[in-house]
Short mmCIF file of C-alpha atoms in Angstrom, two decimals:
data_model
loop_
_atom_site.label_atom_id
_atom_site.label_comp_id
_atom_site.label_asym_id
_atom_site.label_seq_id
_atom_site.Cartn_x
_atom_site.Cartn_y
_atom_site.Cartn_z
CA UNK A 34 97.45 111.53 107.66
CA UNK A 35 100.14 109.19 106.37
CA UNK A 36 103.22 108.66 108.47
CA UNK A 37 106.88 108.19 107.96
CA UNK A 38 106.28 104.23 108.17
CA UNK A 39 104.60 104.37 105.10
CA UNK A 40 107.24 106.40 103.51
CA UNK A 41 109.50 103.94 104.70
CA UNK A 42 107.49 101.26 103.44
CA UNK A 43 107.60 102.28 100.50
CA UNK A 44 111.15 103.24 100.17
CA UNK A 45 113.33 106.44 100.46
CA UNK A 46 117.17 105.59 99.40
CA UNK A 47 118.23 107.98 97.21
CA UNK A 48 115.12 110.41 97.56
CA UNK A 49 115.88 113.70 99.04
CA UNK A 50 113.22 114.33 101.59
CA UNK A 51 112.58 117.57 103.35
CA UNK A 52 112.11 117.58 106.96
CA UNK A 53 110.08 120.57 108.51
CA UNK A 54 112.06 120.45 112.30
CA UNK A 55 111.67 122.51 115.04
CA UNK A 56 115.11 123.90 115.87
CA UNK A 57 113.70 126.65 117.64
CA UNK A 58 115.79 126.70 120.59
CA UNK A 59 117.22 129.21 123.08
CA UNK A 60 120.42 130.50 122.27
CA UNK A 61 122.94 132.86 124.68
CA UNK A 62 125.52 133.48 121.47
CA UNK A 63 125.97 131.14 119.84
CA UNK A 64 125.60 128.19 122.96
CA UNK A 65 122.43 126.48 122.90
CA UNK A 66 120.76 126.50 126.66
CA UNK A 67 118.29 123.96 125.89
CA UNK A 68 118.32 121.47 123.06
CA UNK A 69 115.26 119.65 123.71
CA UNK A 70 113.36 120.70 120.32
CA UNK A 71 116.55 119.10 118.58
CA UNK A 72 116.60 116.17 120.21
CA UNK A 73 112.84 115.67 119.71
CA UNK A 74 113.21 115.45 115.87
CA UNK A 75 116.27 112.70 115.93
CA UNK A 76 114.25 109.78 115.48
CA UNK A 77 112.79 110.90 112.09
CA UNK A 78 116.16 112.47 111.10
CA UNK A 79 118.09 108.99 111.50
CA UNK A 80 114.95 106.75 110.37
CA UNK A 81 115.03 108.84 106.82
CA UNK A 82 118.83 108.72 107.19
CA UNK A 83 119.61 105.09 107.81
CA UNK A 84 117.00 104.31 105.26
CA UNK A 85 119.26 106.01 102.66
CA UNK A 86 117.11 109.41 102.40
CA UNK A 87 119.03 112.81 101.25
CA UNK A 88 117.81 114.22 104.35
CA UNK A 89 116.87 117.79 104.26
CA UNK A 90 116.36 119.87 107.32
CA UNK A 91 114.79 123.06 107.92
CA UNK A 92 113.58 125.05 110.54
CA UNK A 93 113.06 128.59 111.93
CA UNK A 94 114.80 130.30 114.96
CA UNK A 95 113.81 133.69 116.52
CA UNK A 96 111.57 136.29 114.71
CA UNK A 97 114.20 137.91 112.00
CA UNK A 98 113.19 140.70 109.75
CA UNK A 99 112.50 138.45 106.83
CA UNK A 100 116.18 139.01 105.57
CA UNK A 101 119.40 137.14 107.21
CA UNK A 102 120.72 138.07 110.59
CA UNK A 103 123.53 136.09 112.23
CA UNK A 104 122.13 136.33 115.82
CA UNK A 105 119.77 134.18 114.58
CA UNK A 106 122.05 131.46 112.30
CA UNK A 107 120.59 127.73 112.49
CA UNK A 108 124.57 126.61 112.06
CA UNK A 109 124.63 126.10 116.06
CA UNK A 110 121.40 123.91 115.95
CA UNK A 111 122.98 122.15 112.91
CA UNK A 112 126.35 121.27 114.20
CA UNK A 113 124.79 119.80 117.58
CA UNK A 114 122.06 117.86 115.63
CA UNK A 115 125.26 116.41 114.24
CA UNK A 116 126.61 115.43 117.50
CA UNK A 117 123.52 114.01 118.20
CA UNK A 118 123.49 111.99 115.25
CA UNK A 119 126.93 110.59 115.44
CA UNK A 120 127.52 111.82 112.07
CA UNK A 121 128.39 115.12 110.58
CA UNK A 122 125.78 117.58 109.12
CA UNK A 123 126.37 119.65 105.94
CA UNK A 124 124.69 123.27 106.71
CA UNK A 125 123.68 125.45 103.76
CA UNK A 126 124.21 129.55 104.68
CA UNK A 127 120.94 130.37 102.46
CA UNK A 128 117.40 129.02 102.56
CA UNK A 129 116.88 128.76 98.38
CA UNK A 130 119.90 130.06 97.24
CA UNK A 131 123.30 128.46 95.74
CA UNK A 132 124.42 127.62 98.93
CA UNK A 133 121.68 125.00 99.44
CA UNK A 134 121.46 124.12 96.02
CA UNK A 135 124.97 122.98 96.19
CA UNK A 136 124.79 121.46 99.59
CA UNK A 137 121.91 119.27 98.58
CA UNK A 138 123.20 118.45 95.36
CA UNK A 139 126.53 117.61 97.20
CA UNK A 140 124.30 114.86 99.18
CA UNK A 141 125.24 111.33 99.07
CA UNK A 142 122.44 108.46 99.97
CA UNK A 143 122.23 108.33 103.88
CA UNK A 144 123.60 111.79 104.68
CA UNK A 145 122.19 115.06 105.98
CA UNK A 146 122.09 118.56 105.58
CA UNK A 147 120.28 121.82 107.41
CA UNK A 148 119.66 125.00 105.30
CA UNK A 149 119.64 128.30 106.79
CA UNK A 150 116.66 130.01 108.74
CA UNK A 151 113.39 130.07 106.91
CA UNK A 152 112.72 133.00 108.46
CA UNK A 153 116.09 135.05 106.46
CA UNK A 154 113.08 134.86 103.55
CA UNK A 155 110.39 136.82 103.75
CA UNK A 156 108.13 134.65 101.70
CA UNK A 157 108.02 132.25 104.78
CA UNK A 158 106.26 134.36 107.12
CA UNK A 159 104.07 136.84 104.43
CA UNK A 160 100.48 137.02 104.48
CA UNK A 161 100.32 137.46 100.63
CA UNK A 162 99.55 134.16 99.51
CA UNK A 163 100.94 134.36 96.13
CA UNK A 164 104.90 135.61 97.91
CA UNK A 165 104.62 132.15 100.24
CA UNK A 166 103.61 130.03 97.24
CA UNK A 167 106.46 131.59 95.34
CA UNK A 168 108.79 130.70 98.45
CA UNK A 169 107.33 127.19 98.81
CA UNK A 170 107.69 126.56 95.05
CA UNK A 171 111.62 127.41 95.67
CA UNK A 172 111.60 125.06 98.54
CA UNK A 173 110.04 122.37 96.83
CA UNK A 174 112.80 122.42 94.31
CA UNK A 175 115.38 121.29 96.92
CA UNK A 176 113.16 117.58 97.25
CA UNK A 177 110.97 114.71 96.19
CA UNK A 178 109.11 114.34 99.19
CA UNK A 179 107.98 116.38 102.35
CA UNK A 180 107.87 115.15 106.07
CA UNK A 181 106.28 117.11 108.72
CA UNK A 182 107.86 117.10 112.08
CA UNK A 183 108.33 120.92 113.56
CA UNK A 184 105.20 120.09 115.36
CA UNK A 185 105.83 123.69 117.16
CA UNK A 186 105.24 125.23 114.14
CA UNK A 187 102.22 123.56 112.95
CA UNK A 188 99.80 126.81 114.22
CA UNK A 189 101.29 128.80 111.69
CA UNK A 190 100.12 128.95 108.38
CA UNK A 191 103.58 129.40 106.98
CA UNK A 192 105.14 128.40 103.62
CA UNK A 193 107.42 125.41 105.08
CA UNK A 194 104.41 124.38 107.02
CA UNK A 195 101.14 125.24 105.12
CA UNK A 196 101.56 125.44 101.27
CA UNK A 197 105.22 123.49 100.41
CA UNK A 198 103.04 119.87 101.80
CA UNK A 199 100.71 120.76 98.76
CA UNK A 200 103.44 120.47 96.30
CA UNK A 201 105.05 117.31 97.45
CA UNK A 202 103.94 114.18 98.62
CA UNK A 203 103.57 114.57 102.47
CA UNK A 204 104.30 112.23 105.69
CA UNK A 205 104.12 113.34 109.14
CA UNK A 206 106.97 112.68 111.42
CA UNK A 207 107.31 110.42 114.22
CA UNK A 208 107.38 114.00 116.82
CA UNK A 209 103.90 114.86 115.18
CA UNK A 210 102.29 111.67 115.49
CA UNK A 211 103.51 111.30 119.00
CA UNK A 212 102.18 114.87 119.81
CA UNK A 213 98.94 114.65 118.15
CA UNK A 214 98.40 110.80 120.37
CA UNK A 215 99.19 112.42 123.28
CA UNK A 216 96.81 115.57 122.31
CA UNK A 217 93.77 112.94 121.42
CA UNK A 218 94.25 111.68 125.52
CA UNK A 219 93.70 115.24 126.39
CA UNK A 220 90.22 115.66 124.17
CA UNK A 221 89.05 112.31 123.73
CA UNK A 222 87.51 109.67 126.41
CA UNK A 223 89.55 111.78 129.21
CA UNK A 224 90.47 109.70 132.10
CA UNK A 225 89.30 111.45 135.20
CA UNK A 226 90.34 112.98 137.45
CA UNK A 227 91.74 115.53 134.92
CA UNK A 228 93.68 118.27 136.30
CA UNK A 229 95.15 121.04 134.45
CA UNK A 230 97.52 123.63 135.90
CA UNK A 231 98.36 127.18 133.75
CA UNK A 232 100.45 129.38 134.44
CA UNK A 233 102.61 132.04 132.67
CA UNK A 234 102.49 135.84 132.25
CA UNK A 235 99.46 136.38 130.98
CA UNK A 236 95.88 135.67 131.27
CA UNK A 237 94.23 136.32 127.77
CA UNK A 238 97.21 133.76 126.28
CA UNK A 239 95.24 131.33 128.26
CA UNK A 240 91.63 132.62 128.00
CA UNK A 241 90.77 130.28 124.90
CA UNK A 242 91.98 127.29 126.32
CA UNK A 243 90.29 127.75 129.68
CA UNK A 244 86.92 128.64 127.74
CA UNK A 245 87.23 125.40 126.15
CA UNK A 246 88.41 123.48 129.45
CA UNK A 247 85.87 124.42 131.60
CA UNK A 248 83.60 122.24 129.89
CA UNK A 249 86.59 119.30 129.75
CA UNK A 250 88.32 119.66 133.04
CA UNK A 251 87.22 118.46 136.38
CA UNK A 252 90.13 121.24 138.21
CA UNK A 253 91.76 124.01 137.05
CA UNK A 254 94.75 125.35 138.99
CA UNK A 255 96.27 128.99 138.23
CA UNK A 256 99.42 130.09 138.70
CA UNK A 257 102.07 132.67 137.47
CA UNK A 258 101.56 136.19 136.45
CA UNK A 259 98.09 135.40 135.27
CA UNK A 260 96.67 134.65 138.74
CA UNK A 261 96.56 137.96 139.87
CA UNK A 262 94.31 139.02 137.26
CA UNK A 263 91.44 136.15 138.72
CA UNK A 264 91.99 137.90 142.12
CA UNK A 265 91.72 141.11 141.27
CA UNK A 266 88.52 140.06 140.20
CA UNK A 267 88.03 138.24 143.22
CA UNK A 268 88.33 141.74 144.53
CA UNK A 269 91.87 141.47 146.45
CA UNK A 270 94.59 143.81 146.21
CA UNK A 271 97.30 142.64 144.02
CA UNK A 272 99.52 145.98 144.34
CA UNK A 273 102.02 146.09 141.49
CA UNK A 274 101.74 142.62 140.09
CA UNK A 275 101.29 141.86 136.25
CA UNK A 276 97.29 142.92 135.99
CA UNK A 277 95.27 142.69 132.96
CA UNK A 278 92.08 144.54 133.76
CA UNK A 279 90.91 144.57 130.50
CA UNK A 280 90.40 140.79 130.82
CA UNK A 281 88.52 141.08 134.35
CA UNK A 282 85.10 141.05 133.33
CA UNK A 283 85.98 138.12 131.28
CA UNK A 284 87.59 136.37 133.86
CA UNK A 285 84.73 136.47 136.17
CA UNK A 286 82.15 135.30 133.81
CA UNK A 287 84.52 132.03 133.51
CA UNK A 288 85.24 131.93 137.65
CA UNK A 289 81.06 131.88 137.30
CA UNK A 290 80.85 128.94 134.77
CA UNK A 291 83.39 126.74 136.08
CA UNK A 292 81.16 127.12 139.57
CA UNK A 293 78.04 126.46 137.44
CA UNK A 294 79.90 123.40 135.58
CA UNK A 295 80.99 121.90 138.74
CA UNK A 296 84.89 122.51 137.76
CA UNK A 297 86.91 123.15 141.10
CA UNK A 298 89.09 126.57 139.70
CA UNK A 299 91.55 126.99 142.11
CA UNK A 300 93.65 130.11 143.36
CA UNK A 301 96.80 130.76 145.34
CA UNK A 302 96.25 131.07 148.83
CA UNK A 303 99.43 132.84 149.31
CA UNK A 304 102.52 134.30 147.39
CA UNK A 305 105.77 135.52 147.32
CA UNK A 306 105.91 139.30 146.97
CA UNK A 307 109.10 141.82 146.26
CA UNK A 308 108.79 145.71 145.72
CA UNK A 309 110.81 145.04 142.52
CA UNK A 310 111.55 142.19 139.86
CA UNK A 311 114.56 140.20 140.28
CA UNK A 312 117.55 140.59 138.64
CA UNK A 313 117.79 137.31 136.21
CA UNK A 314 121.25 137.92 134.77
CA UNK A 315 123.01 138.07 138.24
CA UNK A 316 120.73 135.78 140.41
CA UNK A 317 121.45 138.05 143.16
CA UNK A 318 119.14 137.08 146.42
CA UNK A 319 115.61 138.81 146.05
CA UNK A 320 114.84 137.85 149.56
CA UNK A 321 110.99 137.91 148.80
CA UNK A 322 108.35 138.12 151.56
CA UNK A 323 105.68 135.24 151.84
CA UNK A 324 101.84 136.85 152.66
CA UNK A 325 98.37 136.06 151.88
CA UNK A 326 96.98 135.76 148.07
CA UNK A 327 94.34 138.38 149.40
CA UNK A 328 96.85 140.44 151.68
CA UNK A 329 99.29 141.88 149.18
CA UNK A 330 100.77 145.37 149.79
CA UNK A 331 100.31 147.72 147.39
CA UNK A 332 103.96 148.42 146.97
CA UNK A 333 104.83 144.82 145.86
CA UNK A 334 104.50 142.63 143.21
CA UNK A 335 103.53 138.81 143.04
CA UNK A 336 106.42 136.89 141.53
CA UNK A 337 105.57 133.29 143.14
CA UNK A 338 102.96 131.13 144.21
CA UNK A 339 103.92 130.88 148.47
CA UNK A 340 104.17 127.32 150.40
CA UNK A 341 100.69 126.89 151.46
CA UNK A 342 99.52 127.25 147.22
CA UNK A 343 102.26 124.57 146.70
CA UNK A 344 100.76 122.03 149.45
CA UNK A 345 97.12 123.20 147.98
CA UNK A 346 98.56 122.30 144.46
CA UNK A 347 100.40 119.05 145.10
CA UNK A 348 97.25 117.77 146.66
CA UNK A 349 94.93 118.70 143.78
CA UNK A 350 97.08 116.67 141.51
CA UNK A 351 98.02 114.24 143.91
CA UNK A 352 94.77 111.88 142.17
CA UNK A 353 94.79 112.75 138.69
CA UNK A 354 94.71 110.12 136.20
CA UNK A 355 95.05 113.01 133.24
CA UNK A 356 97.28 115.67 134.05
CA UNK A 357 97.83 118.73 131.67
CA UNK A 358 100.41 121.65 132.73
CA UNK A 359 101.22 124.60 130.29
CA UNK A 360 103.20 127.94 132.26
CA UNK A 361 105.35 128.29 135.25
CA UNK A 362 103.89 129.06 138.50
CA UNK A 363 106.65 131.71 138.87
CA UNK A 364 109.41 133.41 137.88
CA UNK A 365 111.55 130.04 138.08
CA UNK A 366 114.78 131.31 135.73
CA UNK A 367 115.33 133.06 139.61
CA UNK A 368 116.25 130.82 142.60
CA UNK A 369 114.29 132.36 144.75
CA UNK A 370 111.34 131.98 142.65
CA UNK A 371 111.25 128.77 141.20
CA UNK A 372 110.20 126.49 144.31
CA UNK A 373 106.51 127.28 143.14
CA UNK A 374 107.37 125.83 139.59
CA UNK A 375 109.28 122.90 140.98
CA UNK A 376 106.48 121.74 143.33
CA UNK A 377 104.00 121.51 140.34
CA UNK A 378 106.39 119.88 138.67
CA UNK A 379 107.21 117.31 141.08
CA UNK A 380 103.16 117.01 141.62
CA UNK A 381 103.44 115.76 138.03
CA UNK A 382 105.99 113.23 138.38
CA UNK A 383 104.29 112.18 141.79
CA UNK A 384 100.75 111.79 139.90
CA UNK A 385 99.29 108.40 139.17
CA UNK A 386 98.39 109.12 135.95
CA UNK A 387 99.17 110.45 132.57
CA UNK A 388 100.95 113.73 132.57
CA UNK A 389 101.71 116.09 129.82
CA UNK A 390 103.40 119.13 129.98
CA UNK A 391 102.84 121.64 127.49
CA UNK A 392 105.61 122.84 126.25
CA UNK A 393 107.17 126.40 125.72
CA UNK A 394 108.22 127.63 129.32
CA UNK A 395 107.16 124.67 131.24
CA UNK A 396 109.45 122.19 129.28
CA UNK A 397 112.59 124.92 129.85
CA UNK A 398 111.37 124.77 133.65
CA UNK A 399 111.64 121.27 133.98
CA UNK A 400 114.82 121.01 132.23
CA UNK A 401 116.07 123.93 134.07
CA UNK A 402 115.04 122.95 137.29
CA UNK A 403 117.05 119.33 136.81
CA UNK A 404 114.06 117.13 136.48
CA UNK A 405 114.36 113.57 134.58
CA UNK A 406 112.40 113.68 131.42
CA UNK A 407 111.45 110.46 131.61
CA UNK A 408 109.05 110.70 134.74
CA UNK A 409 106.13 112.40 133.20
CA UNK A 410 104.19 111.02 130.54
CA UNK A 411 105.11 113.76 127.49
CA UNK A 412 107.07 116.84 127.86
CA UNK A 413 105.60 118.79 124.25
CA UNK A 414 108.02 120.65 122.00
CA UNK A 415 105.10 123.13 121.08
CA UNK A 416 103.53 125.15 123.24
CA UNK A 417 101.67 127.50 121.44
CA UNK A 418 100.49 124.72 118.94
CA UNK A 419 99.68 122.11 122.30
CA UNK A 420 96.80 125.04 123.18
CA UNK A 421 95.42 126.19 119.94
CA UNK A 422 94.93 121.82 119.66
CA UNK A 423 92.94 122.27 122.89
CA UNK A 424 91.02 124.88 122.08
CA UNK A 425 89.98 123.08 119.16
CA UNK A 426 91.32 125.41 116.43
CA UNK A 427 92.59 123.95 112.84
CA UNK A 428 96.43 123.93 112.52
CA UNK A 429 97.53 125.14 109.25
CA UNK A 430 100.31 122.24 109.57
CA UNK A 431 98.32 119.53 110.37
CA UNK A 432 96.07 120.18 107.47
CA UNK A 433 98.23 120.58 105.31
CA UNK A 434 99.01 117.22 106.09
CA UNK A 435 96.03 116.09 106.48
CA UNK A 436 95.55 115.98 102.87
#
């Protein structure tokens, strides 16, 4: 894979190069709530820029209908990659149309524009090969060369990400290069202990990754909506928590093979229950009730992991040398709910080691919850992509550059 050094290297003033961002980021209107996935592609955006690149930017946000939609407009994520750049940032309305024809035609050496959502064209998403080559051949037109650096989007076998690579030459960005380092610690010559922690909604977005960790890992810790599906089939009441039964039987054959394996799979011992979900607009108090992981009433739901699962926690991480955390333990956008979220966090930045968190809503946690990016050892931008690496599936994007 050849990286934007090389490109460098070999010079890029006057070149318009396409950059394939990740400017995927939450939005409430048109105010951006977390800008992390912007500020993550920077460093390739100024390196091409200061190097006298036509910089092109492009992205997806959301899941339009493969035609444009205004709740969904990149020009927010533009105009505050501007800020960030110190510079402003010409932003074309269409994807392949005049307006970014004209916009990258308008650019001088050193400057940079971002084109509308990929997504407004439905040749970026389509399964029909031939529609995505036909978008990617429209794409390609806008440049001379094609940098890789929406590492969030590299599971996807889209036409920004999969087939436009194959028509230009191809670099990956400094975000990709980092990501795919810090994914290598996770899979190759480990250093032990290695402790992951998962949480999040659901168990069967996990199962994959914990097939393929309980043959890695030397502890697993689960958390979030996805625990109560390992003690159900424990055989414990979890009364209206999330529940996938379908995934039981499943889930037991693994609790049996990480005993077998020797990999320590750990459960809450307690949680935080309420008879109804928490209102997440308003914040108003929930005033949850704290009882066993194997005592919950049938009328409530799990919504936390409870104080003695946060001590249990903290001191299974408390020796890792490799840490690896995708999912919140709770529902942590509620006060009331996040302390379960914030004490794996802080676990993290306590740990000796080297510790990664995953992405997706773990990053937002940590952000949320006020933590200092700089204390753990890589906050991801992707984390959809950061499993599918562990699980030890090809990514479309990565192979694409690959080439």
């Amino acid at each position: 894979m050849k990286t934007i050094d090389e490109l460098l290297t070999e010079g890029v003033a006057g070149k318009r190069v396409f950059v394939r961002a990740d400017l995927n980021v939450p939005l409430d209107g048109t105010t951006i709530t977390d800008d992390g996935r912007i500020r993550a592609v920077v460093p390739t955006v100024k390196a091409l820029a200061d190097a006298g690149a036509r910089v092109i930017v492009a992205s997806h946000l959301g899941r339009p209908k493969g035609a444009p939609d205004p709740v969904f407009s990149l020009a927010p994520a533009a105009a505050r990659l501007g800020e960030l750049l110190g510079t402003d940032v010409a932003f074309a309305e269409d994807t392949v149309g005049t307006s970014a024809e004209s916009t990258v035609a308008g650019l001088d050496d050193g400057r940079v524009a971002v084109i509308e959502n990929l997504r407004f064209n439905a040749g970026e998403t389509s399964k029909d090969d031939a529609e995505r080559a036909a978008f990617a051949d429209k794409l390609a037109g806008l440049a001379d060369v094609y940098v890789g650096d929406g590492f969030g989007a590299v599971h996807r076998g889209h036409a920004s990400v999969f087939d436009l690579p194959k028509k230009l030459p191809h670099y990956a960005g400094y975000l990709i290069a980092t990501e795919v380092g810090v994914l290598k610690k996770l899979t190759d010559d480990v250093k032990r202990p290695y402790v992951v922690a998962l949480g999040g909604a659901k168990v069967s977005d996990k199962l994959a990754v914990i097939d393929q960790l309980l043959g890695k890992a030397d502890r697993l810790l689960i958390g979030g909506g996805m625990a109560y599906t390992f003690l159900k089939a424990q055989g414990h009441e979890v009364g209206i928590s999330l529940l996938q039964e379908d995934q039981i039987p499943t889930v037991k054959e693994y609790m049996e093979r990480a005993e077998k394996n020797g990999v320590e799979l750990v459960l809450p011992v307690d949680v935080l229950v309420a008879s109804e979900f928490p209102d997440l607009k308003t914040k108003a108090p929930a005033n949850p009730a704290t009882v066993a992981a194997d005592a919950i009433p049938a009328d409530q739901e799990g919504l936390d992991i409870g104080p003695e699962t946060r001590k249990l926690y903290a001191s299974k991480l408390a020796d890792a040398a490799t840490v690896f955390w995708n999912g919140p333990m709770g529902v942590f956008e509620h006060p009331d709910y996040a302390e379960g979220t914030k004490a794996v966090a802080q676990a993290l930045v306590d740990a000796p080691g080297f510790t990664v968190v995953g992405g997706g809503d773990s990053a937002a946690a940590v952000r949320t919850l006020g933590f200092d990016e700089n204390a753990f050892g890589h906050i991801s931008t992707g984390g959809g992509a950061s499993l599918e690496y562990l699980e030890g599936k090809t990514l479309p994007g990565l192979a694409a550059l690959e080439d």
